[in-house]
Amino acid sequence: MSTIIAGTPVTAGLGALFATHGMTKKTVVLFDEHTRKLYGDGLLATLTQEGFQWRELVVPAREASKSFSAAYRLYGTMIEADVDRSWNLLAVGGGVVGDLGGFIAASYYRGIPVIQLPTTLLAMTDSSIGGKVAINHPLGKNLIGFFHLPELVLIDPSYLKTLPQREIYSGMAEVVKYGFIADEAFLSFLDLHFKAITELQEPWLTEAVKKSAFIKNDVVTKDFREENGLRATLNFGHTFAHGLEKLAEYRHLRHGEAVTIGMVCALFLSHNLGYLDTVSLERGLSILKKFRFPKGVLKRRFLDIDSKVLLENMFSDKKKLDKKLRFVVLKRLGEAFLLEKNVDDKSVLKAIDDALTFFSGKRLR
Ligand SMILES: NC(=O)c1ccc[n+]([C@@H]2O[C@H](COP(=O)([O-])OP(=O)(O)OC[C@H]3O[C@@H](n4cnc5c(N)ncnc54)[C@H](O)[C@@H]3O)[C@@H](O)[C@H]2O)c1
Ligand SMILES: [Zn+2]
């Protein structure tokens, strides 16, 4: 598995760290336009000081950069710069840069090491860990990719100071997800310190980031290739979320926003199917109530949507097996499992309707 290091500044002593991990000081640094502007000069100066030979690559800051054409262009730049197997790639950014950088590293010269330097809350706690790297295909998201574990994951929460609030909430959805699926005490901690964490206050922020990264890494270590159902629990709320993201054309809703709504649906589903008791349902909902959406987003991207239309769009989820939707449900707060049996449409629609009622502020049932 990967070595995960958290600290500020996490790039101190980078040359020695690379050497310990058997990597050369020849590094391709991938940014998006935002991370290049915010952190590029400082980081490249550090690399120069540490005696690195480096090349920089920059892609537009958008999901569309996770494309074959972007990767193809970057391969060309690397070949022209004489980058060979002895080099490695450092991905500096959110999940877009991490996934694209990992994809390029996995394929270039049959694979060079990738080092992840995540700069969004989502990337620090989720996408940079676990080795799933992918680009999108016009027919679906994340369809073309590899398992390519990062040699190192370097987490420095101080990068979050420049991250817009909307992105903080989006990442926070995955953080809360870990509490739901794996650790009730962590969920209580998040409930108690929700405001402090989303305001980036220490030590709560670092504690939340580290714990999330630890849980993700632990799950991935135990079920790397998603074979025994454990890794699949990371998809709690995601079957609903993927339908919402598709309806929002992958643009108008942040992934974490869709996951927040998806987790409300999944809590109701868990309860309605008889797995989760009422007290736990209410507690779970009270945490999810703390999430904020930009004005109009919740209404347009969820409340105005018919539950049947959402269900139809959930079927395009690539994780479906034999056209059956797969759902992760909670047994209790802190323990999730992948439902093997088929869930009938009626139960799914009911869970969505319950979530619609919840978010519209009406009383339930
Ligand atoms: N590989 C996995 O296991 C995995 C898991 C979850 C999500 N993902 C992928 O991650 C992607 C989403 O990642 P994301 O939410 O990080 O989005 P993102 O990479 O698009 O980043 C969001 C925005 O924040 C900007 N940004 C990044 N760091 C910043 C900083 N420190 N300060 C200011 N702005 C900053 C980016 O430029 C971008 O505009 C999706 O493509 C998704 O498929 C992958
Ligand atoms: Zn997710």
Short mmCIF file of C-alpha atoms and ligand atoms in Angstrom, two decimals:
data_model
loop_
_atom_site.label_atom_id
_atom_site.label_comp_id
_atom_site.label_asym_id
_atom_site.label_seq_id
_atom_site.Cartn_x
_atom_site.Cartn_y
_atom_site.Cartn_z
CA MET A 1 0.00 0.00 0.00
CA SER A 2 0.96 3.62 -0.19
CA THR A 3 2.78 5.63 2.43
CA ILE A 4 0.59 8.49 3.61
CA ILE A 5 2.26 11.47 5.21
CA ALA A 6 0.37 14.37 6.77
CA GLY A 7 1.95 17.59 7.93
CA THR A 8 2.69 21.25 7.24
CA PRO A 9 4.67 21.91 5.15
CA VAL A 10 4.45 18.40 3.83
CA THR A 11 7.05 19.11 1.15
CA ALA A 12 9.88 19.67 3.66
CA GLY A 13 12.73 17.26 2.96
CA LEU A 14 11.12 15.95 -0.21
CA GLY A 15 14.39 14.85 -1.85
CA ALA A 16 15.32 12.55 1.04
CA LEU A 17 11.77 11.21 1.19
CA PHE A 18 11.83 10.33 -2.50
CA ALA A 19 15.16 8.56 -2.04
CA THR A 20 13.78 6.50 0.86
CA HIS A 21 11.05 5.35 -1.49
CA GLY A 22 13.46 4.40 -4.24
CA MET A 23 12.48 7.30 -6.48
CA THR A 24 14.75 9.62 -8.42
CA LYS A 25 14.66 13.38 -8.20
CA LYS A 26 13.36 13.56 -11.77
CA THR A 27 9.76 14.63 -11.55
CA VAL A 28 6.97 15.68 -13.87
CA VAL A 29 4.70 17.99 -11.87
CA LEU A 30 1.06 18.10 -13.00
CA PHE A 31 -1.14 21.03 -11.97
CA ASP A 32 -4.44 22.45 -13.05
CA GLU A 33 -4.55 26.17 -13.79
CA HIS A 34 -5.72 27.01 -10.29
CA THR A 35 -3.19 24.94 -8.35
CA ARG A 36 -0.42 26.14 -10.69
CA LYS A 37 -1.29 29.74 -9.97
CA LEU A 38 -1.76 29.29 -6.23
CA TYR A 39 1.01 26.86 -5.37
CA GLY A 40 3.17 26.33 -8.48
CA ASP A 41 5.93 28.88 -7.93
CA GLY A 42 6.43 27.89 -4.29
CA LEU A 43 6.44 24.19 -4.97
CA LEU A 44 8.74 24.34 -8.00
CA ALA A 45 11.16 26.55 -6.01
CA THR A 46 11.18 23.90 -3.27
CA LEU A 47 11.92 21.21 -5.84
CA THR A 48 14.79 23.25 -7.26
CA GLN A 49 16.20 23.80 -3.77
CA GLU A 50 16.00 20.08 -3.11
CA GLY A 51 18.00 19.39 -6.26
CA PHE A 52 15.17 18.04 -8.40
CA GLN A 53 15.13 18.04 -12.16
CA TRP A 54 11.50 18.87 -13.02
CA ARG A 55 9.09 19.56 -15.85
CA GLU A 56 5.70 21.09 -15.32
CA LEU A 57 2.41 20.27 -17.03
CA VAL A 58 -0.77 22.30 -16.66
CA VAL A 59 -4.34 21.36 -17.62
CA PRO A 60 -7.56 23.40 -17.47
CA ALA A 61 -9.30 23.22 -14.08
CA ARG A 62 -12.29 21.20 -15.12
CA GLU A 63 -13.63 17.66 -15.26
CA ALA A 64 -13.15 17.65 -19.05
CA SER A 65 -9.39 17.45 -18.45
CA LYS A 66 -9.87 13.83 -17.45
CA SER A 67 -10.00 12.92 -21.11
CA PHE A 68 -8.03 10.82 -23.54
CA SER A 69 -7.23 13.87 -25.65
CA ALA A 70 -5.72 15.68 -22.64
CA ALA A 71 -3.69 12.59 -21.69
CA TYR A 72 -2.53 12.17 -25.29
CA ARG A 73 -1.34 15.76 -25.46
CA LEU A 74 0.56 15.39 -22.18
CA TYR A 75 2.24 12.15 -23.31
CA GLY A 76 3.57 14.12 -26.28
CA THR A 77 4.98 16.89 -24.12
CA MET A 78 6.66 14.33 -21.88
CA ILE A 79 8.21 12.42 -24.79
CA GLU A 80 9.53 15.65 -26.26
CA ALA A 81 11.05 16.53 -22.88
CA ASP A 82 12.90 13.19 -22.79
CA VAL A 83 10.96 11.94 -19.79
CA ASP A 84 11.62 8.22 -19.50
CA ARG A 85 11.04 5.34 -17.07
CA SER A 86 13.47 6.80 -14.56
CA TRP A 87 11.11 9.71 -13.90
CA ASN A 88 8.08 9.95 -11.63
CA LEU A 89 4.96 12.12 -11.63
CA LEU A 90 3.72 14.42 -8.88
CA ALA A 91 0.02 15.32 -9.14
CA VAL A 92 -0.81 18.61 -7.42
CA GLY A 93 -4.51 19.32 -7.25
CA GLY A 94 -7.96 17.95 -6.65
CA GLY A 95 -9.40 14.66 -7.85
CA VAL A 96 -9.26 15.75 -11.49
CA VAL A 97 -5.50 16.25 -11.46
CA GLY A 98 -4.99 13.19 -9.23
CA ASP A 99 -7.01 10.90 -11.49
CA LEU A 100 -5.49 12.24 -14.71
CA GLY A 101 -1.95 12.24 -13.28
CA GLY A 102 -2.40 8.71 -11.98
CA PHE A 103 -3.75 7.60 -15.36
CA ILE A 104 -0.78 9.06 -17.21
CA ALA A 105 1.70 7.62 -14.70
CA ALA A 106 0.09 4.17 -14.94
CA SER A 107 0.38 4.09 -18.72
CA TYR A 108 3.46 6.15 -19.63
CA TYR A 109 6.40 3.85 -20.47
CA ARG A 110 4.26 1.01 -19.05
CA GLY A 111 4.12 2.77 -15.72
CA ILE A 112 6.11 5.25 -13.67
CA PRO A 113 5.60 6.05 -9.96
CA VAL A 114 2.95 8.59 -9.04
CA ILE A 115 3.02 10.79 -5.95
CA GLN A 116 -0.21 12.46 -4.93
CA LEU A 117 -0.23 15.93 -3.41
CA PRO A 118 -3.97 16.52 -2.94
CA THR A 119 -5.16 20.12 -2.54
CA THR A 120 -8.94 19.69 -2.10
CA LEU A 121 -10.66 18.17 0.92
CA LEU A 122 -12.15 15.50 -1.34
CA ALA A 123 -8.78 14.60 -2.77
CA MET A 124 -7.06 14.53 0.66
CA THR A 125 -9.65 12.22 2.13
CA ASP A 126 -10.72 10.16 -0.84
CA SER A 127 -9.51 10.34 -4.42
CA SER A 128 -5.74 10.46 -3.77
CA ILE A 129 -5.89 7.25 -1.74
CA GLY A 130 -6.50 3.77 -3.02
CA GLY A 131 -4.97 3.73 -6.48
CA LYS A 132 -8.07 3.99 -8.64
CA VAL A 133 -7.10 6.26 -11.51
CA ALA A 134 -9.20 7.00 -14.54
CA ILE A 135 -10.24 9.27 -17.35
CA ASN A 136 -13.76 9.73 -18.64
CA HIS A 137 -15.25 8.43 -21.87
CA PRO A 138 -18.05 10.30 -23.65
CA LEU A 139 -20.27 7.34 -22.73
CA GLY A 140 -19.48 7.44 -19.04
CA LYS A 141 -17.38 8.78 -16.21
CA ASN A 142 -14.20 7.03 -14.98
CA LEU A 143 -14.62 4.17 -17.46
CA ILE A 144 -11.04 3.97 -18.70
CA GLY A 145 -8.41 3.46 -16.06
CA PHE A 146 -6.09 1.44 -13.90
CA PHE A 147 -5.36 0.41 -10.38
CA HIS A 148 -2.10 2.28 -9.84
CA LEU A 149 -1.23 2.90 -6.21
CA PRO A 150 0.61 6.11 -5.41
CA GLU A 151 4.07 5.63 -4.00
CA LEU A 152 3.37 8.49 -1.60
CA VAL A 153 0.35 10.53 -0.59
CA LEU A 154 1.39 13.88 0.84
CA ILE A 155 -1.40 15.56 2.78
CA ASP A 156 -1.11 19.16 3.93
CA PRO A 157 -4.42 20.62 5.18
CA SER A 158 -3.02 24.16 4.98
CA TYR A 159 -3.64 24.03 1.21
CA LEU A 160 -7.36 24.12 1.99
CA LYS A 161 -7.21 27.79 3.03
CA THR A 162 -7.73 28.88 -0.56
CA LEU A 163 -10.43 26.33 -1.34
CA PRO A 164 -13.95 27.76 -1.95
CA GLN A 165 -16.55 26.92 0.70
CA ARG A 166 -18.59 24.91 -1.79
CA GLU A 167 -15.63 22.57 -2.32
CA ILE A 168 -15.13 22.25 1.44
CA TYR A 169 -18.70 21.02 1.89
CA SER A 170 -18.29 18.71 -1.07
CA GLY A 171 -15.25 17.07 0.53
CA MET A 172 -16.95 17.05 3.90
CA ALA A 173 -19.61 14.73 2.46
CA GLU A 174 -17.01 11.99 1.99
CA VAL A 175 -15.60 12.69 5.46
CA VAL A 176 -19.01 12.20 7.04
CA LYS A 177 -19.49 9.11 4.87
CA TYR A 178 -16.53 7.46 6.62
CA GLY A 179 -18.22 8.03 9.96
CA PHE A 180 -21.41 6.43 8.67
CA ILE A 181 -19.80 3.36 7.17
CA ALA A 182 -16.93 2.65 9.54
CA ASP A 183 -16.73 4.54 12.81
CA GLU A 184 -19.53 5.78 15.04
CA ALA A 185 -17.16 7.64 17.40
CA PHE A 186 -15.77 9.52 14.40
CA LEU A 187 -19.32 10.38 13.33
CA SER A 188 -19.99 11.87 16.78
CA PHE A 189 -16.74 13.83 16.54
CA LEU A 190 -17.80 15.21 13.15
CA ASP A 191 -21.26 16.05 14.45
CA LEU A 192 -19.79 17.94 17.40
CA HIS A 193 -17.12 19.81 15.43
CA PHE A 194 -18.87 20.18 12.08
CA LYS A 195 -18.69 23.97 12.12
CA ALA A 196 -15.06 24.12 13.26
CA ILE A 197 -13.97 21.66 10.58
CA THR A 198 -15.79 23.41 7.75
CA GLU A 199 -14.22 26.67 8.98
CA LEU A 200 -10.84 24.92 8.77
CA GLN A 201 -10.10 25.29 12.47
CA GLU A 202 -7.29 23.26 13.96
CA PRO A 203 -6.79 20.74 15.45
CA TRP A 204 -10.22 19.49 14.31
CA LEU A 205 -9.55 19.88 10.60
CA THR A 206 -6.34 17.85 10.62
CA GLU A 207 -7.91 15.25 12.88
CA ALA A 208 -10.84 14.82 10.49
CA VAL A 209 -8.60 14.66 7.42
CA LYS A 210 -6.20 12.16 8.95
CA LYS A 211 -8.92 9.89 10.26
CA SER A 212 -10.71 9.88 6.90
CA ALA A 213 -7.51 9.09 5.03
CA PHE A 214 -6.81 6.31 7.51
CA ILE A 215 -10.26 4.74 7.10
CA LYS A 216 -10.10 4.91 3.30
CA ASN A 217 -6.62 3.38 3.29
CA ASP A 218 -7.70 0.65 5.69
CA VAL A 219 -10.71 -0.33 3.59
CA VAL A 220 -8.66 -0.33 0.41
CA THR A 221 -5.91 -2.41 2.00
CA LYS A 222 -8.44 -5.07 2.97
CA ASP A 223 -10.23 -5.17 -0.39
CA PHE A 224 -8.03 -3.62 -3.06
CA ARG A 225 -9.84 -4.89 -6.12
CA GLU A 226 -13.35 -4.58 -4.72
CA GLU A 227 -13.82 -8.32 -4.43
CA ASN A 228 -15.35 -8.96 -1.03
CA GLY A 229 -17.86 -6.14 -0.73
CA LEU A 230 -15.85 -4.05 1.73
CA ARG A 231 -14.48 -1.49 -0.74
CA ALA A 232 -17.97 -1.24 -2.19
CA THR A 233 -19.18 0.22 1.13
CA LEU A 234 -17.24 3.37 0.18
CA ASN A 235 -20.10 3.85 -2.26
CA PHE A 236 -22.61 4.53 0.50
CA GLY A 237 -25.07 7.08 -0.96
CA HIS A 238 -23.34 6.89 -4.33
CA THR A 239 -25.91 4.89 -6.30
CA PHE A 240 -28.34 7.75 -5.79
CA ALA A 241 -25.57 10.35 -6.21
CA HIS A 242 -24.50 9.04 -9.60
CA GLY A 243 -28.06 9.43 -10.90
CA LEU A 244 -28.18 13.00 -9.61
CA GLU A 245 -24.80 13.83 -11.13
CA LYS A 246 -25.90 12.48 -14.47
CA LEU A 247 -29.08 14.56 -14.36
CA ALA A 248 -26.94 17.59 -13.51
CA GLU A 249 -24.77 16.81 -16.55
CA TYR A 250 -21.77 16.37 -14.23
CA ARG A 251 -21.54 20.13 -14.04
CA HIS A 252 -24.22 21.73 -11.95
CA LEU A 253 -23.76 19.63 -8.84
CA ARG A 254 -20.49 18.91 -7.07
CA HIS A 255 -19.83 15.23 -6.46
CA GLY A 256 -20.02 15.70 -2.69
CA GLU A 257 -23.31 17.59 -2.97
CA ALA A 258 -24.78 14.63 -4.83
CA VAL A 259 -23.33 12.31 -2.18
CA THR A 260 -24.90 14.36 0.62
CA ILE A 261 -28.32 13.97 -0.97
CA GLY A 262 -27.53 10.35 -1.80
CA MET A 263 -26.67 9.59 1.82
CA VAL A 264 -30.02 10.98 2.97
CA CYS A 265 -31.71 8.62 0.49
CA ALA A 266 -29.50 5.74 1.64
CA LEU A 267 -30.31 6.40 5.32
CA PHE A 268 -34.02 6.21 4.53
CA LEU A 269 -33.50 3.09 2.45
CA SER A 270 -31.58 1.46 5.32
CA HIS A 271 -34.39 2.36 7.70
CA ASN A 272 -37.28 1.42 5.42
CA LEU A 273 -35.77 -1.99 4.70
CA GLY A 274 -35.57 -2.65 8.42
CA TYR A 275 -31.81 -2.45 8.93
CA LEU A 276 -31.46 0.90 10.70
CA ASP A 277 -33.49 1.90 13.77
CA THR A 278 -35.40 5.18 14.00
CA VAL A 279 -33.09 6.81 16.55
CA SER A 280 -30.06 6.19 14.32
CA LEU A 281 -31.95 7.44 11.26
CA GLU A 282 -32.80 10.70 13.03
CA ARG A 283 -29.24 11.13 14.26
CA GLY A 284 -27.84 10.54 10.81
CA LEU A 285 -30.27 13.01 9.27
CA SER A 286 -29.44 15.68 11.83
CA ILE A 287 -25.79 15.57 10.74
CA LEU A 288 -26.64 15.76 7.05
CA LYS A 289 -28.94 18.70 7.77
CA LYS A 290 -25.80 20.78 8.47
CA PHE A 291 -24.65 20.72 4.84
CA ARG A 292 -25.16 23.88 2.81
CA PHE A 293 -25.82 24.20 -0.91
CA PRO A 294 -25.44 27.32 -3.04
CA LYS A 295 -28.71 29.14 -3.57
CA GLY A 296 -31.10 27.36 -5.89
CA VAL A 297 -28.91 24.30 -6.38
CA LEU A 298 -30.80 21.95 -4.10
CA LYS A 299 -34.12 23.04 -5.59
CA ARG A 300 -33.12 22.75 -9.23
CA ARG A 301 -30.95 19.65 -8.91
CA PHE A 302 -33.06 17.63 -6.50
CA LEU A 303 -36.34 19.07 -5.22
CA ASP A 304 -37.66 19.75 -8.73
CA ILE A 305 -36.79 16.24 -9.90
CA ASP A 306 -39.34 13.45 -10.06
CA SER A 307 -38.21 10.39 -8.13
CA LYS A 308 -38.97 8.13 -11.13
CA VAL A 309 -36.71 10.21 -13.35
CA LEU A 310 -33.93 9.94 -10.79
CA LEU A 311 -34.37 6.17 -10.60
CA GLU A 312 -34.09 5.87 -14.39
CA ASN A 313 -30.89 7.86 -14.35
CA MET A 314 -29.41 5.72 -11.60
CA PHE A 315 -29.39 2.80 -14.02
CA SER A 316 -26.55 4.30 -15.97
CA ASP A 317 -24.29 3.79 -12.94
CA LYS A 318 -21.39 1.72 -14.20
CA LYS A 319 -21.34 -0.21 -10.94
CA LYS A 320 -24.62 -1.92 -11.73
CA LEU A 321 -24.44 -5.72 -11.96
CA ASP A 322 -26.75 -7.43 -14.48
CA LYS A 323 -28.74 -4.21 -14.67
CA LYS A 324 -29.59 -4.46 -11.00
CA LEU A 325 -28.78 -1.49 -8.87
CA ARG A 326 -26.45 -2.19 -5.98
CA PHE A 327 -27.03 -0.43 -2.70
CA VAL A 328 -24.92 0.03 0.39
CA VAL A 329 -27.03 0.20 3.54
CA LEU A 330 -26.30 0.81 7.21
CA LYS A 331 -26.87 -1.79 9.88
CA ARG A 332 -26.17 0.84 12.47
CA LEU A 333 -24.27 4.14 12.50
CA GLY A 334 -20.66 3.10 11.86
CA GLU A 335 -21.35 -0.14 10.03
CA ALA A 336 -22.32 -0.60 6.40
CA PHE A 337 -22.70 -3.51 4.06
CA LEU A 338 -23.38 -4.11 0.41
CA LEU A 339 -26.89 -5.45 -0.14
CA GLU A 340 -26.59 -8.55 -2.27
CA LYS A 341 -30.29 -8.95 -2.85
CA ASN A 342 -32.20 -6.96 -5.38
CA VAL A 343 -34.00 -3.91 -4.01
CA ASP A 344 -37.39 -3.41 -5.63
CA ASP A 345 -38.10 -0.11 -7.37
CA LYS A 346 -40.85 0.73 -4.92
CA SER A 347 -38.41 0.82 -1.98
CA VAL A 348 -35.94 2.93 -3.92
CA LEU A 349 -38.65 5.40 -4.94
CA LYS A 350 -39.88 5.59 -1.36
CA ALA A 351 -36.36 6.39 -0.11
CA ILE A 352 -36.04 9.19 -2.68
CA ASP A 353 -39.47 10.57 -1.78
CA ASP A 354 -38.54 10.52 1.91
CA ALA A 355 -35.38 12.46 1.10
CA LEU A 356 -37.39 14.97 -0.97
CA THR A 357 -39.68 15.51 2.01
CA PHE A 358 -36.68 15.85 4.32
CA PHE A 359 -34.95 18.49 2.19
CA SER A 360 -38.12 20.43 1.46
CA GLY A 361 -38.40 20.98 5.20
CA LYS A 362 -41.78 19.28 5.47
CA ARG A 363 -42.54 16.91 8.27
CA LEU A 364 -41.86 13.28 7.51
CA ARG A 365 -44.80 10.98 6.90
N1 LIG B 1 -9.88 7.99 -7.82
C1 LIG B 1 -10.81 7.97 -6.89
O1 LIG B 1 -10.85 7.05 -6.05
C2 LIG B 1 -11.80 9.08 -6.83
C3 LIG B 1 -12.66 9.19 -5.72
C4 LIG B 1 -13.53 10.29 -5.68
C5 LIG B 1 -13.54 11.21 -6.71
N2 LIG B 1 -12.70 11.06 -7.77
C6 LIG B 1 -12.68 12.05 -8.87
O2 LIG B 1 -12.28 13.29 -8.31
C7 LIG B 1 -12.78 14.33 -9.14
C8 LIG B 1 -13.32 15.44 -8.27
O3 LIG B 1 -12.27 15.92 -7.47
P1 LIG B 1 -12.39 17.31 -6.71
O4 LIG B 1 -13.68 17.41 -6.03
O5 LIG B 1 -11.14 17.47 -5.92
O6 LIG B 1 -12.47 18.37 -7.90
P2 LIG B 1 -11.41 19.20 -8.76
O7 LIG B 1 -10.15 18.47 -8.94
O8 LIG B 1 -12.14 19.62 -9.97
O9 LIG B 1 -11.15 20.47 -7.84
C9 LIG B 1 -12.21 21.37 -7.58
C10 LIG B 1 -11.81 22.82 -7.86
O10 LIG B 1 -10.95 23.30 -6.83
C11 LIG B 1 -9.77 23.86 -7.39
N3 LIG B 1 -8.73 23.71 -6.39
C12 LIG B 1 -8.02 22.59 -6.10
N4 LIG B 1 -7.25 22.80 -5.03
C13 LIG B 1 -7.46 24.07 -4.63
C14 LIG B 1 -6.97 24.88 -3.56
N5 LIG B 1 -6.15 24.38 -2.64
N6 LIG B 1 -7.41 26.15 -3.46
C15 LIG B 1 -8.30 26.65 -4.38
N7 LIG B 1 -8.81 25.95 -5.38
C16 LIG B 1 -8.40 24.66 -5.51
C17 LIG B 1 -9.59 23.13 -8.67
O11 LIG B 1 -8.77 23.86 -9.55
C18 LIG B 1 -11.02 23.01 -9.16
O12 LIG B 1 -11.44 24.20 -9.75
C19 LIG B 1 -13.81 13.70 -10.05
O13 LIG B 1 -13.28 13.61 -11.35
C20 LIG B 1 -14.01 12.32 -9.47
O14 LIG B 1 -14.33 11.36 -10.44
C21 LIG B 1 -11.84 10.02 -7.84
ZN ZN B 2 -17.47 9.85 -3.68
#
